[in-house]
């Protein structure tokens, strides 16, 4: 075991003949089973590494932990122009119920500070049962869901929503966001059974006319579109064309009715 000064402005600590900690001339502290500098960036003053993949352990030394007690956390601070450090974001782990022997219900909370705000607010929570709360003012009640999103009303009429799903590749007709629904089919644990797609109705740049389509999946086949609502409000069932062969979104649908049905070899409009 030794403490050494191997070069100017550098301190090292050794155990078992191996260097375990180094503080170099730039103030970086390096800890691990070797002390190779991971990065010279001043933005990384503390570095940890291990051949097994490093982990940082944070523990509460308490024999009686109750609901709401903090187990540990990480806080992030910013220094304002007045020289005062302010907590801007946090990751906190709290007890999600009273702890006992082999019974440690725990939740994880994520905090951020809004523009114009002076303190961090909770934005996301992972409950002990895996339920995820996102948003603002969602509380702590169990909603018996996997994902719960809470926030002020967002009106689709103003092109706003609580959840947005977007395609980010090049624009083209029939591209957009989608949601799939599925489960176990007896042999595959995650199989798609049905889906909903919201997509662009045309290939014109800047034209955001869109449609919504609904898919179901036959046995031994991929999903098939069964119903579509066009940008003009026309409902199409088992077809994506208007009477006369015009594709949905390809022109005015008013003369063709508001409901188009396709049977085996016939098409009807209402």
CSV table of C-alpha atoms in Angstrom, one decimal:
chain,number,residue,atom,x,y,z
A,1,UNK,CA,0.0,0.0,0.0
A,2,UNK,CA,1.4,3.3,-1.0
A,3,UNK,CA,0.7,7.0,-1.8
A,4,UNK,CA,3.0,8.3,-4.5
A,5,UNK,CA,3.8,11.4,-6.4
A,6,UNK,CA,4.8,10.0,-9.8
A,7,UNK,CA,5.0,13.3,-11.7
A,8,UNK,CA,4.5,17.0,-11.2
A,9,UNK,CA,1.1,17.8,-9.6
A,10,UNK,CA,-0.1,14.2,-9.6
A,11,UNK,CA,-1.0,12.0,-6.6
A,12,UNK,CA,-1.7,8.2,-6.7
A,13,UNK,CA,-2.8,5.6,-4.2
A,14,UNK,CA,-1.9,1.9,-4.5
A,15,UNK,CA,-3.2,-1.3,-2.8
A,16,UNK,CA,-1.8,-4.7,-3.3
A,17,UNK,CA,0.9,-3.2,-5.5
A,18,UNK,CA,-1.7,-1.9,-8.0
A,19,UNK,CA,-2.6,1.8,-8.5
A,20,UNK,CA,-6.3,2.3,-7.6
A,21,UNK,CA,-6.7,6.1,-7.6
A,22,UNK,CA,-5.1,9.0,-9.3
A,23,UNK,CA,-5.6,12.8,-9.1
A,24,UNK,CA,-3.8,14.3,-12.1
A,25,UNK,CA,-2.5,17.8,-12.8
A,26,UNK,CA,-5.8,18.9,-14.3
A,27,UNK,CA,-7.8,17.9,-11.2
A,28,UNK,CA,-9.3,14.8,-12.6
A,29,UNK,CA,-9.9,12.0,-10.2
A,30,UNK,CA,-9.6,8.5,-11.7
A,31,UNK,CA,-10.7,5.4,-9.7
A,32,UNK,CA,-10.8,1.7,-10.7
A,33,UNK,CA,-8.9,-1.5,-11.2
A,34,UNK,CA,-6.6,0.6,-13.5
A,35,UNK,CA,-6.2,4.3,-13.7
A,36,UNK,CA,-6.2,4.9,-17.5
A,37,UNK,CA,-7.5,8.3,-18.3
A,38,UNK,CA,-10.8,7.8,-20.1
A,39,UNK,CA,-11.1,11.4,-21.3
A,40,UNK,CA,-9.0,14.6,-21.0
A,41,UNK,CA,-12.1,16.8,-21.1
A,42,UNK,CA,-12.5,19.1,-18.1
A,43,UNK,CA,-16.2,18.2,-18.3
A,44,UNK,CA,-15.3,14.7,-16.9
A,45,UNK,CA,-13.5,15.4,-13.6
A,46,UNK,CA,-14.5,12.1,-12.0
A,47,UNK,CA,-13.9,8.8,-13.9
A,48,UNK,CA,-14.5,5.3,-12.8
A,49,UNK,CA,-13.8,2.1,-14.7
A,50,UNK,CA,-13.6,-1.7,-14.2
A,51,UNK,CA,-13.0,-4.8,-16.3
A,52,UNK,CA,-16.4,-6.0,-15.1
A,53,UNK,CA,-18.2,-2.8,-16.0
A,54,UNK,CA,-18.1,-0.2,-13.2
A,55,UNK,CA,-21.1,0.6,-10.9
A,56,UNK,CA,-21.5,3.3,-8.3
A,57,UNK,CA,-23.2,2.1,-5.1
A,58,UNK,CA,-25.2,4.6,-3.0
A,59,UNK,CA,-26.7,3.2,0.2
A,60,UNK,CA,-28.8,4.4,3.1
A,61,UNK,CA,-27.5,3.1,6.5
A,62,UNK,CA,-30.8,2.9,8.3
A,63,UNK,CA,-32.4,-0.1,10.1
A,64,UNK,CA,-35.9,1.3,9.7
A,65,UNK,CA,-36.9,2.7,6.3
A,66,UNK,CA,-40.5,3.9,5.8
A,67,UNK,CA,-42.7,5.0,2.9
A,68,UNK,CA,-41.2,8.1,1.3
A,69,UNK,CA,-37.8,7.9,2.9
A,70,UNK,CA,-35.0,8.8,0.5
A,71,UNK,CA,-32.6,5.9,-0.3
A,72,UNK,CA,-30.2,8.0,-2.3
A,73,UNK,CA,-30.0,10.2,-5.3
A,74,UNK,CA,-28.0,12.4,-7.7
A,75,UNK,CA,-28.4,16.1,-7.9
A,76,UNK,CA,-27.3,18.5,-10.6
A,77,UNK,CA,-26.5,22.2,-9.9
A,78,UNK,CA,-26.0,25.3,-12.0
A,79,UNK,CA,-24.2,28.5,-10.8
A,80,UNK,CA,-26.2,31.6,-11.5
A,81,UNK,CA,-24.6,34.9,-12.4
A,82,UNK,CA,-24.9,35.9,-8.7
A,83,UNK,CA,-22.6,33.0,-7.7
A,84,UNK,CA,-25.3,30.9,-6.1
A,85,UNK,CA,-25.5,27.2,-6.9
A,86,UNK,CA,-29.1,26.1,-7.6
A,87,UNK,CA,-30.4,22.5,-7.9
A,88,UNK,CA,-31.6,22.3,-11.6
A,89,UNK,CA,-32.3,18.5,-11.9
A,90,UNK,CA,-32.3,15.4,-9.8
A,91,UNK,CA,-32.6,11.6,-9.9
A,92,UNK,CA,-34.0,10.4,-6.5
A,93,UNK,CA,-34.8,6.9,-5.2
A,94,UNK,CA,-37.4,6.7,-2.4
A,95,UNK,CA,-39.0,3.9,-0.5
A,96,UNK,CA,-42.3,3.0,-2.1
A,97,UNK,CA,-43.6,1.5,1.1
A,98,UNK,CA,-42.2,0.4,4.4
A,99,UNK,CA,-39.1,-1.8,4.1
A,100,UNK,CA,-38.6,-5.1,5.9
A,101,UNK,CA,-36.5,-8.2,5.6
A,102,UNK,CA,-36.4,-9.2,1.9
A,103,UNK,CA,-39.1,-6.6,1.2
A,104,UNK,CA,-37.7,-3.4,-0.3
A,105,UNK,CA,-40.4,-1.6,-2.4
A,106,UNK,CA,-38.7,1.3,-4.1
A,107,UNK,CA,-39.5,4.0,-6.7
A,108,UNK,CA,-37.3,6.2,-8.9
A,109,UNK,CA,-38.1,9.9,-9.5
A,110,UNK,CA,-36.7,12.3,-12.2
A,111,UNK,CA,-36.8,16.0,-11.7
A,112,UNK,CA,-36.2,18.9,-14.1
A,113,UNK,CA,-36.6,22.7,-13.9
A,114,UNK,CA,-38.8,24.5,-16.3
A,115,UNK,CA,-37.9,27.7,-18.2
A,116,UNK,CA,-38.3,30.6,-15.8
A,117,UNK,CA,-38.4,28.2,-12.8
A,118,UNK,CA,-36.1,28.3,-9.8
A,119,UNK,CA,-36.6,24.8,-8.5
A,120,UNK,CA,-36.9,21.3,-10.0
A,121,UNK,CA,-40.2,19.5,-10.3
A,122,UNK,CA,-40.9,15.8,-10.7
A,123,UNK,CA,-41.5,14.9,-14.3
A,124,UNK,CA,-41.2,11.1,-14.4
A,125,UNK,CA,-41.6,8.3,-11.9
A,126,UNK,CA,-41.1,4.6,-12.0
A,127,UNK,CA,-43.1,2.9,-9.3
A,128,UNK,CA,-42.0,-0.3,-7.5
A,129,UNK,CA,-44.5,-2.3,-9.6
A,130,UNK,CA,-43.0,-0.9,-12.9
A,131,UNK,CA,-45.8,1.6,-13.6
A,132,UNK,CA,-44.4,4.7,-15.2
A,133,UNK,CA,-45.9,8.2,-14.5
A,134,UNK,CA,-44.9,11.0,-16.9
A,135,UNK,CA,-45.9,14.7,-17.1
A,136,UNK,CA,-46.8,17.1,-14.4
A,137,UNK,CA,-48.9,16.8,-11.3
A,138,UNK,CA,-49.5,13.1,-11.7
A,139,UNK,CA,-49.5,12.2,-8.0
A,140,UNK,CA,-48.7,8.8,-6.7
A,141,UNK,CA,-52.0,6.9,-6.9
A,142,UNK,CA,-51.7,3.4,-8.6
A,143,UNK,CA,-53.8,3.7,-11.8
A,144,UNK,CA,-53.3,0.0,-12.7
A,145,UNK,CA,-51.6,0.9,-16.0
A,146,UNK,CA,-48.1,0.4,-17.3
A,147,UNK,CA,-47.8,4.0,-18.5
A,148,UNK,CA,-49.7,7.0,-17.2
A,149,UNK,CA,-49.3,10.5,-18.7
A,150,UNK,CA,-50.7,13.5,-17.0
A,151,UNK,CA,-50.7,17.2,-17.9
A,152,UNK,CA,-52.8,20.2,-18.9
A,153,UNK,CA,-55.4,19.7,-21.6
A,154,UNK,CA,-53.9,19.5,-25.1
A,155,UNK,CA,-56.5,20.1,-27.9
A,156,UNK,CA,-55.9,18.2,-31.2
A,157,UNK,CA,-57.8,21.1,-32.8
A,158,UNK,CA,-54.7,23.2,-32.0
A,159,UNK,CA,-52.4,20.4,-33.3
A,160,UNK,CA,-51.4,19.5,-29.8
A,161,UNK,CA,-51.5,16.2,-27.9
A,162,UNK,CA,-50.3,14.5,-24.7
A,163,UNK,CA,-48.4,12.0,-26.8
A,164,UNK,CA,-46.8,12.4,-30.2
A,165,UNK,CA,-45.5,9.5,-32.4
A,166,UNK,CA,-43.6,10.6,-35.5
A,167,UNK,CA,-41.7,9.1,-38.4
A,168,UNK,CA,-38.3,10.9,-38.9
A,169,UNK,CA,-37.2,9.6,-42.3
A,170,UNK,CA,-37.8,11.4,-45.6
A,171,UNK,CA,-41.3,12.6,-46.2
A,172,UNK,CA,-43.5,10.6,-48.5
A,173,UNK,CA,-47.1,9.5,-48.9
A,174,UNK,CA,-48.2,6.7,-46.4
A,175,UNK,CA,-45.4,7.5,-43.9
A,176,UNK,CA,-46.2,8.5,-40.3
A,177,UNK,CA,-46.5,7.3,-36.8
A,178,UNK,CA,-48.0,4.0,-35.7
A,179,UNK,CA,-49.0,2.0,-32.7
A,180,UNK,CA,-49.1,-1.8,-32.7
A,181,UNK,CA,-51.1,-4.1,-30.3
A,182,UNK,CA,-50.1,-7.7,-29.5
A,183,UNK,CA,-49.1,-10.3,-27.1
A,184,UNK,CA,-48.3,-14.0,-26.9
A,185,UNK,CA,-49.6,-16.3,-29.6
A,186,UNK,CA,-48.5,-19.5,-27.9
A,187,UNK,CA,-45.1,-19.7,-29.6
A,188,UNK,CA,-43.9,-16.1,-29.9
A,189,UNK,CA,-43.9,-14.0,-26.7
A,190,UNK,CA,-44.3,-10.7,-28.5
A,191,UNK,CA,-46.5,-11.0,-31.6
A,192,UNK,CA,-48.4,-8.2,-33.4
A,193,UNK,CA,-52.2,-8.7,-33.7
A,194,UNK,CA,-53.4,-5.2,-34.9
A,195,UNK,CA,-52.2,-1.7,-35.4
A,196,UNK,CA,-53.2,2.0,-36.0
A,197,UNK,CA,-51.3,4.2,-38.4
A,198,UNK,CA,-51.5,8.0,-38.8
A,199,UNK,CA,-49.8,8.9,-42.1
A,200,UNK,CA,-49.2,11.5,-44.8
A,201,UNK,CA,-51.8,11.4,-47.5
A,202,UNK,CA,-49.6,12.7,-50.3
A,203,UNK,CA,-46.0,13.3,-51.3
A,204,UNK,CA,-46.2,17.1,-51.6
A,205,UNK,CA,-43.7,18.9,-49.4
A,206,UNK,CA,-45.4,21.2,-46.9
A,207,UNK,CA,-48.8,19.5,-47.4
A,208,UNK,CA,-49.7,17.8,-44.1
A,209,UNK,CA,-53.1,16.3,-45.1
A,210,UNK,CA,-53.2,13.0,-43.2
A,211,UNK,CA,-55.3,9.9,-42.8
A,212,UNK,CA,-55.7,7.3,-40.0
A,213,UNK,CA,-55.9,3.7,-40.9
A,214,UNK,CA,-56.7,0.6,-38.8
A,215,UNK,CA,-55.1,-2.8,-39.3
A,216,UNK,CA,-55.9,-6.4,-38.2
A,217,UNK,CA,-53.8,-9.5,-38.9
A,218,UNK,CA,-55.1,-12.7,-40.4
A,219,UNK,CA,-53.6,-16.0,-39.4
A,220,UNK,CA,-50.3,-16.9,-41.1
A,221,UNK,CA,-50.1,-13.4,-42.7
A,222,UNK,CA,-49.0,-9.8,-42.1
A,223,UNK,CA,-51.3,-7.0,-41.0
A,224,UNK,CA,-53.9,-5.8,-43.5
A,225,UNK,CA,-55.5,-2.4,-43.6
A,226,UNK,CA,-59.3,-2.7,-42.9
A,227,UNK,CA,-60.5,0.8,-42.4
A,228,UNK,CA,-59.3,4.3,-43.2
A,229,UNK,CA,-60.5,7.8,-42.3
A,230,UNK,CA,-59.2,10.3,-44.9
A,231,UNK,CA,-58.2,13.9,-44.3
A,232,UNK,CA,-61.6,15.0,-45.5
A,233,UNK,CA,-63.4,12.8,-43.1
A,234,UNK,CA,-64.5,10.0,-45.5
A,235,UNK,CA,-64.7,6.6,-43.8
A,236,UNK,CA,-63.4,3.8,-46.1
A,237,UNK,CA,-63.9,0.1,-45.1
A,238,UNK,CA,-62.0,-2.6,-46.9
A,239,UNK,CA,-61.0,-0.1,-49.6
A,240,UNK,CA,-58.6,2.9,-50.0
A,241,UNK,CA,-60.2,4.3,-53.1
A,242,UNK,CA,-63.2,6.5,-53.7
A,243,UNK,CA,-66.0,5.4,-56.1
A,244,UNK,CA,-64.7,5.7,-59.6
A,245,UNK,CA,-61.2,4.7,-58.6
A,246,UNK,CA,-59.8,7.9,-57.2
A,247,UNK,CA,-57.3,7.2,-54.4
A,248,UNK,CA,-58.1,8.5,-51.0
A,249,UNK,CA,-56.7,12.0,-50.6
A,250,UNK,CA,-56.4,12.3,-54.4
A,251,UNK,CA,-59.1,14.9,-54.8
A,252,UNK,CA,-62.5,15.9,-53.5
A,253,UNK,CA,-64.5,13.0,-52.0
A,254,UNK,CA,-67.7,15.0,-51.5
A,255,UNK,CA,-69.4,13.6,-54.6
A,256,UNK,CA,-68.6,10.1,-53.6
A,257,UNK,CA,-70.3,10.1,-50.2
A,258,UNK,CA,-68.8,9.9,-46.7
A,259,UNK,CA,-68.8,6.1,-46.3
A,260,UNK,CA,-67.2,3.8,-48.8
A,261,UNK,CA,-67.6,0.0,-48.3
A,262,UNK,CA,-65.9,-2.7,-50.4
A,263,UNK,CA,-67.3,-6.2,-50.5
A,264,UNK,CA,-65.8,-9.1,-52.5
A,265,UNK,CA,-66.4,-7.7,-56.0
A,266,UNK,CA,-68.5,-4.6,-55.4
A,267,UNK,CA,-68.2,-1.1,-54.0
A,268,UNK,CA,-70.8,1.0,-52.3
A,269,UNK,CA,-70.9,4.7,-51.2
A,270,UNK,CA,-73.2,6.3,-48.7
